[in-house]
XYZ file of C-alpha atoms in Angstrom:
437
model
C -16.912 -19.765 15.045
C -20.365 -21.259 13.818
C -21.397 -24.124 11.917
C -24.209 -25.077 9.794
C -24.360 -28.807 8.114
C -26.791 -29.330 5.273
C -26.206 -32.919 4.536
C -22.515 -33.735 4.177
C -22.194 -30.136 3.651
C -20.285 -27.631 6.194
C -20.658 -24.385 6.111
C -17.809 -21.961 8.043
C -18.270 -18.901 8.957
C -16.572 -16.490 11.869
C -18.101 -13.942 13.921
C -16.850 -11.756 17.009
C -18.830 -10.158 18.944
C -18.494 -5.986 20.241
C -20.745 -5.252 22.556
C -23.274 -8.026 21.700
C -23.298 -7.179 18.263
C -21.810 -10.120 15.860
C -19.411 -8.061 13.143
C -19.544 -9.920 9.831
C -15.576 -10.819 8.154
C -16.962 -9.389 4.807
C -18.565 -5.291 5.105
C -22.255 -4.597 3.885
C -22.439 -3.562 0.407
C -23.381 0.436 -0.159
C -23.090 -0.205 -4.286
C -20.936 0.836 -6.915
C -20.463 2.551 -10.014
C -18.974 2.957 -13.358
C -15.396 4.674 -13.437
C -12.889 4.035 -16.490
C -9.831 2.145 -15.429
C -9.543 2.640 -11.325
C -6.438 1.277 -10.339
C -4.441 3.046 -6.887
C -6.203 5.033 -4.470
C -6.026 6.497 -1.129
C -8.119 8.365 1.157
C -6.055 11.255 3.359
C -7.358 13.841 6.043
C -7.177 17.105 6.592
C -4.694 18.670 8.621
C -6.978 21.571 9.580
C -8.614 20.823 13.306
C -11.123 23.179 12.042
C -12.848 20.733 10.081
C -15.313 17.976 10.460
C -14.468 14.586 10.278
C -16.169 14.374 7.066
C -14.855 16.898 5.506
C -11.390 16.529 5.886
C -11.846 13.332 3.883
C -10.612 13.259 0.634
C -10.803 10.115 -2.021
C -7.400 9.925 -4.198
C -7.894 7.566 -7.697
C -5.503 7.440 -10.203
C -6.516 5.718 -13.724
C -3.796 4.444 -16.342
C -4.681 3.353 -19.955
C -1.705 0.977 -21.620
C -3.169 1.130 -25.408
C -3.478 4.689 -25.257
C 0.171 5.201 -26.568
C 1.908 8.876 -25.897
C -0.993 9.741 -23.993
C -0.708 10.768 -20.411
C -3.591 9.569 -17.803
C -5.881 11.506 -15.723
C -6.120 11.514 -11.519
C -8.656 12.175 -9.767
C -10.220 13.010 -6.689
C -13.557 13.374 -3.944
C -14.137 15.950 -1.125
C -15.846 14.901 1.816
C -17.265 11.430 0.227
C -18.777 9.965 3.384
C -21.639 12.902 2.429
C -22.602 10.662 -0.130
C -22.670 7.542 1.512
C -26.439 6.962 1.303
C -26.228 7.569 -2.377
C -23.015 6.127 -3.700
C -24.383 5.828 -7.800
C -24.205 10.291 -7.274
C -20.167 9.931 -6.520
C -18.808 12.467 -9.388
C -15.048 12.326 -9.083
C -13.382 15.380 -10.429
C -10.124 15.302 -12.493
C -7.725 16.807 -11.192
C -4.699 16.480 -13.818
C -3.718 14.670 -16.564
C -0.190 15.371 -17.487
C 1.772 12.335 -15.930
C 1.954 8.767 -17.928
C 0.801 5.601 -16.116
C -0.171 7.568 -12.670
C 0.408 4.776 -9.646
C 0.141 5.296 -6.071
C -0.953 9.110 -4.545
C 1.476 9.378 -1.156
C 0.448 11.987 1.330
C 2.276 15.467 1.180
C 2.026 16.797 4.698
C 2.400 20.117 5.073
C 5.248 19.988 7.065
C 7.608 19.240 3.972
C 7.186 22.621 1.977
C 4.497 24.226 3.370
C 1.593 22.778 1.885
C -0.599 20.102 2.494
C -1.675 17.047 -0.296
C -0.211 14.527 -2.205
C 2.856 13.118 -4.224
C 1.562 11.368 -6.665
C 4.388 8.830 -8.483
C 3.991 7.746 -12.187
C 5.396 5.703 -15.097
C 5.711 1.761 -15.921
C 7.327 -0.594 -18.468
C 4.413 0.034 -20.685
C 5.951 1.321 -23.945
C 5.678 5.328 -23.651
C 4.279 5.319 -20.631
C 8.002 4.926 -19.004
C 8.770 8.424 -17.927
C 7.674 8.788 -14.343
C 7.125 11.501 -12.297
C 6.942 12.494 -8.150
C 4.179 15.493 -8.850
C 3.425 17.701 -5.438
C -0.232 19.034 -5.412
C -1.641 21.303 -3.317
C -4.793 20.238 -1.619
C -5.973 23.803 -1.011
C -5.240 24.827 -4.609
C -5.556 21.953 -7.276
C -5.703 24.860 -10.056
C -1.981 25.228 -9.525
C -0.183 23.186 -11.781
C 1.432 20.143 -10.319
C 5.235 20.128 -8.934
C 7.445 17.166 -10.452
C 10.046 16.728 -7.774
C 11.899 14.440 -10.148
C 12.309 16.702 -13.100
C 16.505 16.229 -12.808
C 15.788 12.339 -13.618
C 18.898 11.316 -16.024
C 16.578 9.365 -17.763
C 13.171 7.698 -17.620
C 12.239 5.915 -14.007
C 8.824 4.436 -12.908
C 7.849 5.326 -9.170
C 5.274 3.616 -6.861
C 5.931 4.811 -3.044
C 7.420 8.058 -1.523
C 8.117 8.275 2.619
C 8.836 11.739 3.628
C 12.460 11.160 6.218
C 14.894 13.468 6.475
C 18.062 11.237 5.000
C 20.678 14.137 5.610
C 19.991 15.361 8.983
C 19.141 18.844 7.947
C 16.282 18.799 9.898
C 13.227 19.219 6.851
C 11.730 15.901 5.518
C 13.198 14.780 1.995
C 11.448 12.240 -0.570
C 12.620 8.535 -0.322
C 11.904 6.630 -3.065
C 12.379 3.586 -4.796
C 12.288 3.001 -8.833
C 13.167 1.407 -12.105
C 14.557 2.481 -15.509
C 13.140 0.963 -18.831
C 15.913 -0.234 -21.005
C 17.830 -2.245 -18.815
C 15.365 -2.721 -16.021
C 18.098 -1.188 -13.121
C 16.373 -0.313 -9.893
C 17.878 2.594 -7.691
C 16.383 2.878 -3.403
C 17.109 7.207 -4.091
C 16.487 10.344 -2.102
C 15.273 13.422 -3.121
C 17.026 16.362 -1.341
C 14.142 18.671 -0.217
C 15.814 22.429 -0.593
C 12.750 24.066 1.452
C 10.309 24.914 -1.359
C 8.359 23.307 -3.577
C 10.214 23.280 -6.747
C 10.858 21.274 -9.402
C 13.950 18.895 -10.353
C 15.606 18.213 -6.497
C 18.976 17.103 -6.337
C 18.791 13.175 -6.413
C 20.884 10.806 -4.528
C 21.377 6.935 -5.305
C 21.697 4.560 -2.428
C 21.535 1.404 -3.548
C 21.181 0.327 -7.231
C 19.657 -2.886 -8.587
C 17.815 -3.272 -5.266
C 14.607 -1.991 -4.262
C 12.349 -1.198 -7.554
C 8.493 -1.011 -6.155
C 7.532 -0.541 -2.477
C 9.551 -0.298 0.139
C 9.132 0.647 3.753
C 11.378 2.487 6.762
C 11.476 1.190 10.453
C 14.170 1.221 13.094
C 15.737 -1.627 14.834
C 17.508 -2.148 17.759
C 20.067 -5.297 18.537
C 22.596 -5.833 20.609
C 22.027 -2.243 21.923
C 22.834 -0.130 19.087
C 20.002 1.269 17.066
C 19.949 1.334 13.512
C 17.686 3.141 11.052
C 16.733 0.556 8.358
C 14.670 0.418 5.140
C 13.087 -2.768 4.366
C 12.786 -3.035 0.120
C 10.981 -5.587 -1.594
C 12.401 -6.197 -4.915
C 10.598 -7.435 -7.736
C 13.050 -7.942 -10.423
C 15.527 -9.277 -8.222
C 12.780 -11.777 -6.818
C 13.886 -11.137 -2.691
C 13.344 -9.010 0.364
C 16.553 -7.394 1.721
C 16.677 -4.954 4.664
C 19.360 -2.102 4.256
C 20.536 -0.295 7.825
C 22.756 1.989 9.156
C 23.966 2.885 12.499
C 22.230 5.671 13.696
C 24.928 6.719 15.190
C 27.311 6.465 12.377
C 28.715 10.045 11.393
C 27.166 10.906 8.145
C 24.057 8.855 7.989
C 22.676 7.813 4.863
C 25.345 10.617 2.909
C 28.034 8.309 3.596
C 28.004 4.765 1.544
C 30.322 3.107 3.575
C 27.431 3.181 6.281
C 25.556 1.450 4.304
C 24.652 -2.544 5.814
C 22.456 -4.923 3.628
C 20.767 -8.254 4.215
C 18.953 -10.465 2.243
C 16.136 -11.361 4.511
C 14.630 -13.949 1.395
C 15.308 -14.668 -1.667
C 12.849 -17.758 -2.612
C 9.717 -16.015 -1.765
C 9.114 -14.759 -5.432
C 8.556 -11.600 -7.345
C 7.642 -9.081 -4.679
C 4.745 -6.514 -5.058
C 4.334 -4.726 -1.918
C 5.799 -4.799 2.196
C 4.124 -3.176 5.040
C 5.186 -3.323 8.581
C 3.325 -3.487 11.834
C 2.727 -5.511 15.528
C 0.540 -7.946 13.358
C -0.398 -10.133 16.267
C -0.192 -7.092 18.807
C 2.469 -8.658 20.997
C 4.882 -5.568 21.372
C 7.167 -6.755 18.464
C 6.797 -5.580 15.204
C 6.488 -7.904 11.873
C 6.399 -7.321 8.176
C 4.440 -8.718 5.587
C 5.359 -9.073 2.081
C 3.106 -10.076 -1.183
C 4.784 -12.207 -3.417
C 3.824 -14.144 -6.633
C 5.816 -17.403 -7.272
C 6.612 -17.500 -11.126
C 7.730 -21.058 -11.332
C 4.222 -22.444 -9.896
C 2.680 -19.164 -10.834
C 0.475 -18.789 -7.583
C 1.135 -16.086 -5.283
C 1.342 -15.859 -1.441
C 0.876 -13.433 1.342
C 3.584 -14.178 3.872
C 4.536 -12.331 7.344
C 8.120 -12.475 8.885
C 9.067 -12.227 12.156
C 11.889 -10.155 13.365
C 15.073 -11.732 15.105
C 16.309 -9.687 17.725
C 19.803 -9.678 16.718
C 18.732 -9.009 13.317
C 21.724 -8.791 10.923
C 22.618 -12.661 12.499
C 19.238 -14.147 12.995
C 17.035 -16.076 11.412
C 14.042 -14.471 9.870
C 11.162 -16.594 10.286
C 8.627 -16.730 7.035
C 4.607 -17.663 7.833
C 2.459 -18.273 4.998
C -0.766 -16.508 6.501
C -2.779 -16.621 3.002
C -1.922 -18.669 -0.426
C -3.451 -19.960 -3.323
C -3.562 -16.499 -5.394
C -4.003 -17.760 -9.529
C -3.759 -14.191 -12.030
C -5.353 -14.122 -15.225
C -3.419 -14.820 -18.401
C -2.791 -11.111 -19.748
C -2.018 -10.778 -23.526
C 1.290 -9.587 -24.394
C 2.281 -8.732 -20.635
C 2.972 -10.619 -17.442
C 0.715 -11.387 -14.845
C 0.733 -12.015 -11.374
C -1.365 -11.907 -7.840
C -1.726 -10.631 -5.234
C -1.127 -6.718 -5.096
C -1.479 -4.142 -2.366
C -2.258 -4.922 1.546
C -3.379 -2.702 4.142
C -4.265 -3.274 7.574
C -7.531 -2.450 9.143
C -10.063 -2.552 12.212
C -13.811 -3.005 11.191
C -14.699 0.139 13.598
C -13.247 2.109 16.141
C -14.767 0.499 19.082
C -13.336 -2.979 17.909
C -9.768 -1.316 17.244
C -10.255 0.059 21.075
C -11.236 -2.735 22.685
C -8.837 -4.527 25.097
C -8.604 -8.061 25.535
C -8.451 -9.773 28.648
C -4.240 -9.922 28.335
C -4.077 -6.099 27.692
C -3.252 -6.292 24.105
C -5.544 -4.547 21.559
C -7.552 -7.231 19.046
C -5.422 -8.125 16.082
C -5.766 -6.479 12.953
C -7.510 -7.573 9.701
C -6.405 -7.277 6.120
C -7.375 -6.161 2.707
C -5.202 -7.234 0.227
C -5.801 -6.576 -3.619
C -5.690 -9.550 -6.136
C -4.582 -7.619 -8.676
C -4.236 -9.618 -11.842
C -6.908 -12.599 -9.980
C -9.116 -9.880 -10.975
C -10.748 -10.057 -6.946
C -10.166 -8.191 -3.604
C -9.953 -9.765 -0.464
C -10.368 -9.793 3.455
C -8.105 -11.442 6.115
C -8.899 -11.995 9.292
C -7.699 -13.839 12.045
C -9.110 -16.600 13.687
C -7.193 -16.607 17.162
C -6.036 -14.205 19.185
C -3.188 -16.109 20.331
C 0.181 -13.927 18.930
C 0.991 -17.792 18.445
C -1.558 -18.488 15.994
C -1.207 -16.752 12.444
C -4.311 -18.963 11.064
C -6.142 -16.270 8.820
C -9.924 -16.716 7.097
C -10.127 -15.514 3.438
C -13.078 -14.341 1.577
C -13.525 -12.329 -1.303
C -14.911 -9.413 -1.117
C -15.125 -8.400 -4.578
C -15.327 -10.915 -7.615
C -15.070 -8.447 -10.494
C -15.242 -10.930 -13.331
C -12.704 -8.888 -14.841
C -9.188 -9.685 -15.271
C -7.285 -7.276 -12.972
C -8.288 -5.378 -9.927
C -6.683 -2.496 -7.956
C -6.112 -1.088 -4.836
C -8.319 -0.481 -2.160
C -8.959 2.805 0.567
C -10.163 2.483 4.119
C -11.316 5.215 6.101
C -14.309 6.094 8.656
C -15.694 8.090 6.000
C -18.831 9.308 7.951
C -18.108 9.804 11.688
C -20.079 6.918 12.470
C -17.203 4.497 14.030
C -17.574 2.269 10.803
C -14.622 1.667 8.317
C -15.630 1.941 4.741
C -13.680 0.066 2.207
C -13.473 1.622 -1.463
C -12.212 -0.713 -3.682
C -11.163 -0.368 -7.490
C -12.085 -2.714 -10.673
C -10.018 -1.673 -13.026
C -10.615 -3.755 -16.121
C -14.645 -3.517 -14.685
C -13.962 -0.058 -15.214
C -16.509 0.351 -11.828
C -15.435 1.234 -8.201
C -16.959 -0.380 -4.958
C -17.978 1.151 -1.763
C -18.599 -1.209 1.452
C -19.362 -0.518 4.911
C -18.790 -2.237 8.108
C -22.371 -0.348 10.267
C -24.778 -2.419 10.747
């Protein structure tokens, strides 16, 4: 840490170093440009070991317009954009469909589910006419070939934000978990899609759990009291909680048989939940998970990280506030709330490699999106004690708009620097940071 006083003044600000060399919290800006309406994006590689580094790169952005009634929304997408670093004004995104309403989150496709390689890309929201979602398969070696909705058989309209490719029936090929909502009555299903080997439309659907899990959800296995048990961790934003649903892994049947199926409510005061994402947050051997959540009665919202019991379906789930404060914009005629998205992330590779003096790797930092604050953020932690969950937040972007999106994170040139794309979406402009000097 270093300190500068002007006066009565202190100034904070927190360095490490890698190999002499102090790394910044906040990435060097490479500019930005104007894009209509940026909201979820992803970067994704290249199976092919063929390929450059560079090249296998490929930029993901989905755009969604809510006053263009009965009008679907284009996606989009960039080759190789770490080529284009050094001029980032030149990016030229190309559209690659427009045929879905309210286009969310692009999930990877790998190739090992029907033989192709690319992206799921989930759709719809409670927008009127922009409530029939879609799970569309595209080909990343062919985006002329019409898009694949997976989710064709849908009895009636459901919104989608996440797929994770598991195989739920044992059959040994990888079928399409999901969570989503329905319109009318707002019920939320945690379903699976049962892959039949080809990429067709309309797979046979199967309901898990209804009014549960509605947004983003995550799988992970557990182990306690020495049985193993295959769990998926939902947040729920309707129902305002985080519940963990788990089977034995042993049980005959799996997932195909409900009376398998185990539930806990891991919280329910934490708020409306937006997104979950699970990982060894303070790199101590034990995993975590860390849930954004907006608080409607004080309407600020929180990014929180629980640790695990190790008898889990008795124990006490500890909650740690590791950011707070996050105030959304008033939004006409709809609700708003803060913040959005995380992701995890290592300002270069040598930083992510390095290993402290106790073994363990450095701890991770975060991006998380603001969403309706209208900002983007980083958070980093200020010990590397697995004790300490103190965490420094800055903004990285202030779009002086009213809602931003999500954000992409990649070594898009080779260079062992992480680049951070971030979306503006009522700026209608997207950012581009780097962490090389």
């Amino acid at each position: 840490m270093k300190m500068l006083q002007f006066g009565k003044i202190i100034f904070l600000f927190f360095v490490v170093q890698l190999n002499g060399q102090d790394i910044p919290t906040l990435p060097r800006s490479l500019g930005d440009f104007a894009f209509p309406l940026p909201a979820f994006m992803e970067i994704f590689e290249d199976e092919d070991p063929s390929m450059g580094s560079i090249e296998k790169q490929t930029l993901y952005v989905s755009t969604f317009n809510p006053a263009a009634f009965y009008k679907t929304d284009p996606v989009y997408y960039l080759r190789a954009p770490g080529l284009y670093l050094n001029n980032v004004s030149s990016w030229e995104l190309v559209e690659l469909d427009n045929s879905a309403y309210w286009p969310n989150n692009p999930d990877i496709l790998p190739s090992s589910v029907v033989g192709f390689e690319g992206v799921v890309w989930t759709s719809g929201f409670l927008v009127p006419s922009k409530t029939d979602g879609k799970l569309q398969l595209y080909n990343r070696h062919d985006f002329s070939a019409p898009a694949i909705n997976i989710a064709s058989a849908d009895p009636y309209h459901f919104s989608y934000h996440r797929v994770i490719w598991k195989d739920m029936d044992g059959d040994g090929d990888l079928d399409a978990l999901t969570a989503r909502f329905h319109n009318a009555d707002q019920e939320q299903q945690l379903a699976w899609l049962e892959n039949p080997g080809a990429a067709v439309e309309g797979w046979n659907q199967h309901v898990l759990v209804t009014m549960g899990p509605d947004v983003h959800f995550r799988t992970l296995e557990l182990t306690s009291n020495g049985v193993t048990y295959d769990c998926i961790l939902g947040g729920e934003f309707w129902q305002q909680k985080v519940t963990l649903y788990f089977i034995d892994k042993s049980a005959p049947g799996g997932w195909n048989d409900p009376l398998n199926i185990q539930s806990i409510i891991i919280d329910d005061t934490c708020g409306q939940v937006f997104d979950v994402y699970v990982d060894d947050f303070n790199r101590d051997g034990k995993i975590e998970f860390l849930a954004t959540a907006y608080n409607t009665s004080i309407k600020v919202g929180s990014v929180y990280v629980y640790e695990i019991p190790d008898s889990f379906p008795e124990g006490s789930w500890n909650r740690i506030t590791i950011a707070d404060g996050f105030e959304p914009n008033y939004i006409f005629g709809g609700q708003s709330m803060s913040p959005g998205s995380p992701k995890p992330f290592y300002p270069s590779l040598a930083y992510e490699n390095e290993i402290l003096d106790d073994g363990r790797q450095h701890k991770p930092w975060l991006t998380v999106s603001g969403d309706d604050d209208g900002k983007v953020y980083i958070l980093r932690p200020l010990s590397e004690d697995p004790t300490d969950w103190t965490y420094e937040k800055q903004i990285l972007v202030d779009t002086q708009a009213t809602t931003s999106g999500k954000m992409a994170i990649a070594d898009l040139d080779g260079d062992g620097y992480r680049e951070i794309v971030a979306a503006g979406y009522s700026a209608d402009r997207i950012y581009v940071f780097t962490y090389a000097p």
